[in-house]
Amino acid sequence: MTDATTQQPKAALGVGSIISESFSILFGNFIKVVIIGFVPTLIGLLISGVLSGFGVALGVETQTFDSPGEGIAMVVSFIINMVVYSVTTALLVQLAYDAKLARPVQIGRYVGPALSAVVPLAVISIVVTILVGIGMMLLIVPGLWIYAVFSVIAPAIVIERAGFGGMGRSRALTKEYRWPILGALILALICAMLINIVAMFIVGLIAITGTAGMVIAVLLFAAISTIGVGFLSIIVALIYARLREIKEGVSVDQIASVFD
């Protein structure tokens, strides 16, 4: 006779499957992913370049703090980058579900939900980034743990319209799965970092050729850096979908139906 108190084994997150499918979605929709992220990233780079200098914005020059204005410019640039990240992520989360379901990817259809999620997503992203930064300065592991706890904020806000409750929703969904989530995110971050390193190397070579080179460098950096952000956003979207499937029995079809 089976003991009624016996707990069923916890369903696996399936990190390998999520990583593999994320690569498949990225390369299967490569041009669309770049297009989605290019415009907001370019706008963010241009604004940051005007505030702090294009060399600093591209990462080929070091930020100095010789005057209070430079510190203010850095803070404003950080906020702008968070807004850009929020818009891009909100768009790519929607693309990921359509691509997973083999539905037509319609960028124009994603704009409305993305814009409605920008304010809470940007504000919460800033808060989480600060918390992760503090955790990383104290000990690396707490910072990474915080990152895993709040990793599915973007889809929670975009899909469920969770608003400023996105932090609590992410905390609840990731509970009991934070270590495998962290493993998947670390792999994604390594890929994104490698892409950015290549981008910065190429951009650095082009930027030193003069004004025309700097213009090309800005455009190229915006395009290349979008790939890393796109891959990370797709992984987060699939992690969120898997968590809802495990914990709530919600299918990807039901998740994606909010865009119909």
Tab-separated table of C-alpha atoms in Angstrom:
chain	number	residue	atom	x	y	z
A	1	MET	CA	0.000	0.000	0.000
A	2	THR	CA	1.436	3.376	-1.029
A	3	ASP	CA	1.993	5.901	1.763
A	4	ALA	CA	-0.283	8.877	1.093
A	5	THR	CA	2.343	11.207	2.508
A	6	THR	CA	5.003	10.092	0.011
A	7	GLN	CA	5.967	13.005	-2.182
A	8	GLN	CA	6.327	12.642	-5.910
A	9	PRO	CA	9.795	13.299	-7.322
A	10	LYS	CA	10.313	16.908	-8.386
A	11	ALA	CA	10.037	17.321	-12.149
A	12	ALA	CA	13.303	18.260	-13.823
A	13	LEU	CA	13.677	21.729	-15.320
A	14	GLY	CA	15.459	20.278	-18.349
A	15	VAL	CA	18.356	22.733	-18.693
A	16	GLY	CA	19.907	20.909	-21.650
A	17	SER	CA	16.637	20.962	-23.556
A	18	ILE	CA	16.077	24.661	-22.804
A	19	ILE	CA	19.590	25.613	-23.975
A	20	SER	CA	19.248	23.543	-27.142
A	21	GLU	CA	15.834	24.975	-27.989
A	22	SER	CA	17.048	28.515	-27.288
A	23	PHE	CA	19.849	28.129	-29.829
A	24	SER	CA	17.337	26.693	-32.299
A	25	ILE	CA	14.966	29.653	-31.879
A	26	LEU	CA	17.828	32.173	-32.063
A	27	PHE	CA	19.349	30.841	-35.274
A	28	GLY	CA	15.958	30.036	-36.788
A	29	ASN	CA	14.917	33.679	-36.347
A	30	PHE	CA	18.350	35.304	-36.400
A	31	ILE	CA	17.552	38.316	-38.604
A	32	LYS	CA	14.305	39.041	-36.757
A	33	VAL	CA	16.054	38.867	-33.370
A	34	VAL	CA	18.683	41.354	-34.551
A	35	ILE	CA	16.031	43.657	-36.041
A	36	ILE	CA	13.990	43.636	-32.816
A	37	GLY	CA	16.922	44.610	-30.647
A	38	PHE	CA	18.759	46.887	-33.070
A	39	VAL	CA	16.569	50.012	-32.905
A	40	PRO	CA	16.220	50.331	-29.089
A	41	THR	CA	19.885	49.384	-28.599
A	42	LEU	CA	20.999	51.948	-31.172
A	43	ILE	CA	18.869	54.680	-29.572
A	44	GLY	CA	20.339	53.831	-26.166
A	45	LEU	CA	23.886	53.932	-27.553
A	46	LEU	CA	23.319	57.285	-29.231
A	47	ILE	CA	21.935	58.864	-26.057
A	48	SER	CA	24.714	57.364	-23.913
A	49	GLY	CA	27.269	58.494	-26.491
A	50	VAL	CA	26.023	62.065	-26.361
A	51	LEU	CA	26.077	62.034	-22.547
A	52	SER	CA	29.364	60.232	-21.855
A	53	GLY	CA	31.142	60.040	-25.195
A	54	PHE	CA	30.853	57.314	-27.803
A	55	GLY	CA	34.117	55.684	-26.786
A	56	VAL	CA	32.762	55.162	-23.266
A	57	ALA	CA	29.359	54.019	-24.554
A	58	LEU	CA	31.051	51.418	-26.770
A	59	GLY	CA	33.362	50.279	-23.981
A	60	VAL	CA	36.569	51.179	-25.785
A	61	GLU	CA	37.334	54.075	-23.407
A	62	THR	CA	37.207	54.277	-19.611
A	63	GLN	CA	34.636	56.434	-17.854
A	64	THR	CA	36.264	59.267	-15.892
A	65	PHE	CA	34.769	61.233	-13.009
A	66	ASP	CA	36.601	64.550	-13.275
A	67	SER	CA	33.387	66.501	-12.753
A	68	PRO	CA	29.956	65.933	-11.132
A	69	GLY	CA	28.397	66.038	-14.588
A	70	GLU	CA	30.209	62.859	-15.601
A	71	GLY	CA	28.770	60.994	-12.625
A	72	ILE	CA	25.281	62.216	-13.494
A	73	ALA	CA	25.822	61.198	-17.126
A	74	MET	CA	26.797	57.686	-16.000
A	75	VAL	CA	23.649	57.333	-13.871
A	76	VAL	CA	21.409	58.600	-16.685
A	77	SER	CA	23.134	56.249	-19.158
A	78	PHE	CA	22.552	53.339	-16.766
A	79	ILE	CA	18.840	54.147	-16.529
A	80	ILE	CA	18.591	54.488	-20.311
A	81	ASN	CA	20.310	51.127	-20.786
A	82	MET	CA	17.826	49.530	-18.388
A	83	VAL	CA	14.915	50.973	-20.374
A	84	VAL	CA	16.476	49.727	-23.619
A	85	TYR	CA	17.016	46.289	-22.089
A	86	SER	CA	13.400	46.225	-20.895
A	87	VAL	CA	11.960	47.115	-24.304
A	88	THR	CA	14.177	44.606	-26.093
A	89	THR	CA	13.449	41.811	-23.633
A	90	ALA	CA	9.697	42.454	-23.703
A	91	LEU	CA	9.736	42.148	-27.496
A	92	LEU	CA	11.953	39.050	-27.601
A	93	VAL	CA	9.950	37.176	-24.964
A	94	GLN	CA	6.949	37.313	-27.276
A	95	LEU	CA	9.012	36.235	-30.284
A	96	ALA	CA	10.286	33.215	-28.345
A	97	TYR	CA	6.789	31.831	-27.756
A	98	ASP	CA	5.639	32.330	-31.327
A	99	ALA	CA	8.834	30.680	-32.580
A	100	LYS	CA	8.443	27.763	-30.146
A	101	LEU	CA	4.896	27.183	-31.397
A	102	ALA	CA	5.984	27.557	-35.048
A	103	ARG	CA	3.650	30.526	-35.418
A	104	PRO	CA	4.454	33.515	-37.657
A	105	VAL	CA	6.765	36.002	-35.961
A	106	GLN	CA	5.004	39.377	-36.240
A	107	ILE	CA	7.139	42.096	-34.706
A	108	GLY	CA	4.446	44.777	-34.974
A	109	ARG	CA	2.122	42.711	-32.773
A	110	TYR	CA	4.646	42.729	-29.917
A	111	VAL	CA	5.035	46.494	-29.621
A	112	GLY	CA	1.869	47.209	-27.604
A	113	PRO	CA	2.470	44.631	-24.834
A	114	ALA	CA	6.159	45.601	-24.727
A	115	LEU	CA	5.489	49.312	-24.263
A	116	SER	CA	2.857	48.668	-21.587
A	117	ALA	CA	5.451	46.664	-19.621
A	118	VAL	CA	8.351	49.119	-19.953
A	119	VAL	CA	7.897	51.192	-16.773
A	120	PRO	CA	7.540	48.357	-14.214
A	121	LEU	CA	10.098	46.220	-16.040
A	122	ALA	CA	12.672	49.030	-16.190
A	123	VAL	CA	12.183	50.047	-12.544
A	124	ILE	CA	12.336	46.464	-11.268
A	125	SER	CA	15.334	45.678	-13.505
A	126	ILE	CA	17.207	48.602	-11.931
A	127	VAL	CA	16.347	47.382	-8.421
A	128	VAL	CA	17.379	43.795	-9.191
A	129	THR	CA	20.601	44.930	-10.898
A	130	ILE	CA	21.542	46.903	-7.769
A	131	LEU	CA	20.716	43.926	-5.512
A	132	VAL	CA	22.749	41.561	-7.698
A	133	GLY	CA	25.628	44.049	-7.728
A	134	ILE	CA	25.622	44.280	-3.924
A	135	GLY	CA	25.504	40.482	-3.673
A	136	MET	CA	28.407	40.134	-6.108
A	137	MET	CA	30.511	42.646	-4.146
A	138	LEU	CA	29.934	40.847	-0.850
A	139	LEU	CA	30.248	37.296	-2.131
A	140	ILE	CA	29.763	36.086	-5.695
A	141	VAL	CA	27.308	33.303	-4.820
A	142	PRO	CA	24.652	35.562	-3.172
A	143	GLY	CA	24.677	37.803	-6.249
A	144	LEU	CA	24.152	34.852	-8.563
A	145	TRP	CA	21.424	33.475	-6.279
A	146	ILE	CA	19.543	36.791	-6.374
A	147	TYR	CA	19.850	36.763	-10.162
A	148	ALA	CA	18.252	33.309	-10.298
A	149	VAL	CA	15.466	34.261	-7.861
A	150	PHE	CA	14.342	37.184	-10.026
A	151	SER	CA	15.255	35.697	-13.405
A	152	VAL	CA	11.724	35.409	-14.850
A	153	ILE	CA	10.538	38.910	-13.989
A	154	ALA	CA	10.359	39.949	-17.662
A	155	PRO	CA	7.951	37.237	-18.876
A	156	ALA	CA	5.898	37.545	-15.663
A	157	ILE	CA	5.371	41.245	-16.357
A	158	VAL	CA	4.887	40.937	-20.124
A	159	ILE	CA	2.769	37.775	-20.163
A	160	GLU	CA	0.819	37.991	-16.908
A	161	ARG	CA	0.703	41.787	-16.631
A	162	ALA	CA	2.150	41.339	-13.135
A	163	GLY	CA	3.386	44.936	-13.060
A	164	PHE	CA	5.375	45.790	-9.951
A	165	GLY	CA	4.355	42.433	-8.520
A	166	GLY	CA	6.776	40.813	-10.951
A	167	MET	CA	9.443	40.356	-8.279
A	168	GLY	CA	7.117	38.356	-6.049
A	169	ARG	CA	5.837	36.325	-8.980
A	170	SER	CA	9.365	35.464	-10.094
A	171	ARG	CA	10.357	34.517	-6.556
A	172	ALA	CA	7.399	32.128	-6.307
A	173	LEU	CA	7.950	30.511	-9.706
A	174	THR	CA	11.686	29.952	-9.288
A	175	LYS	CA	11.402	28.422	-5.822
A	176	GLU	CA	12.972	24.914	-5.678
A	177	TYR	CA	14.511	25.383	-9.149
A	178	ARG	CA	17.035	28.158	-8.602
A	179	TRP	CA	20.215	26.086	-8.924
A	180	PRO	CA	19.320	24.582	-12.323
A	181	ILE	CA	18.047	28.008	-13.430
A	182	LEU	CA	21.371	29.501	-12.373
A	183	GLY	CA	23.226	26.862	-14.381
A	184	ALA	CA	21.259	27.732	-17.510
A	185	LEU	CA	21.720	31.466	-16.972
A	186	ILE	CA	25.471	31.158	-16.413
A	187	LEU	CA	25.819	29.319	-19.727
A	188	ALA	CA	23.735	32.024	-21.417
A	189	LEU	CA	25.779	34.810	-19.808
A	190	ILE	CA	29.041	33.195	-20.919
A	191	CYS	CA	27.729	33.082	-24.496
A	192	ALA	CA	26.564	36.714	-24.271
A	193	MET	CA	29.914	37.816	-22.829
A	194	LEU	CA	31.846	36.073	-25.593
A	195	ILE	CA	29.668	37.783	-28.199
A	196	ASN	CA	30.230	41.176	-26.534
A	197	ILE	CA	33.986	40.604	-26.321
A	198	VAL	CA	34.095	39.884	-30.047
A	199	ALA	CA	31.894	42.910	-30.701
A	200	MET	CA	34.110	45.206	-28.618
A	201	PHE	CA	37.262	43.922	-30.330
A	202	ILE	CA	35.856	44.550	-33.804
A	203	VAL	CA	34.355	47.883	-32.770
A	204	GLY	CA	37.631	48.997	-31.177
A	205	LEU	CA	39.496	48.391	-34.419
A	206	ILE	CA	36.932	50.293	-36.485
A	207	ALA	CA	36.338	53.181	-34.048
A	208	ILE	CA	39.958	54.384	-34.186
A	209	THR	CA	39.731	55.062	-37.932
A	210	GLY	CA	37.938	58.403	-37.456
A	211	THR	CA	34.420	59.828	-37.479
A	212	ALA	CA	33.167	57.505	-40.209
A	213	GLY	CA	34.668	54.560	-38.346
A	214	MET	CA	32.917	55.598	-35.133
A	215	VAL	CA	29.550	55.739	-36.928
A	216	ILE	CA	30.098	52.256	-38.359
A	217	ALA	CA	31.283	51.029	-34.950
A	218	VAL	CA	28.098	52.265	-33.227
A	219	LEU	CA	25.866	50.573	-35.813
A	220	LEU	CA	27.880	47.355	-35.695
A	221	PHE	CA	27.981	47.226	-31.898
A	222	ALA	CA	24.207	47.743	-31.689
A	223	ALA	CA	23.643	44.857	-34.100
A	224	ILE	CA	26.123	42.392	-32.581
A	225	SER	CA	25.283	43.048	-28.912
A	226	THR	CA	21.633	42.329	-29.701
A	227	ILE	CA	22.530	38.690	-30.356
A	228	GLY	CA	23.644	38.103	-26.768
A	229	VAL	CA	20.612	39.896	-25.325
A	230	GLY	CA	18.368	37.929	-27.665
A	231	PHE	CA	19.791	34.577	-26.614
A	232	LEU	CA	19.448	35.430	-22.914
A	233	SER	CA	15.869	36.678	-23.376
A	234	ILE	CA	14.869	33.513	-25.221
A	235	ILE	CA	16.318	31.307	-22.473
A	236	VAL	CA	14.456	33.286	-19.790
A	237	ALA	CA	11.205	32.962	-21.745
A	238	LEU	CA	11.617	29.184	-22.036
A	239	ILE	CA	12.542	28.827	-18.350
A	240	TYR	CA	9.392	30.737	-17.423
A	241	ALA	CA	7.277	28.526	-19.687
A	242	ARG	CA	8.789	25.363	-18.211
A	243	LEU	CA	8.230	26.557	-14.630
A	244	ARG	CA	4.580	27.310	-15.319
A	245	GLU	CA	4.185	23.930	-16.982
A	246	ILE	CA	5.689	22.146	-13.970
A	247	LYS	CA	3.994	24.136	-11.216
A	248	GLU	CA	0.670	25.172	-12.734
A	249	GLY	CA	0.070	22.823	-15.655
A	250	VAL	CA	-0.012	25.780	-18.075
A	251	SER	CA	1.076	24.981	-21.635
A	252	VAL	CA	3.049	27.239	-23.953
A	253	ASP	CA	-0.076	27.556	-26.117
A	254	GLN	CA	-1.966	29.032	-23.168
A	255	ILE	CA	0.906	31.390	-22.363
A	256	ALA	CA	1.162	32.630	-25.945
A	257	SER	CA	-2.616	33.031	-26.267
A	258	VAL	CA	-2.433	36.391	-24.463
A	259	PHE	CA	-0.998	37.888	-27.676
A	260	ASP	CA	-3.860	36.692	-29.879
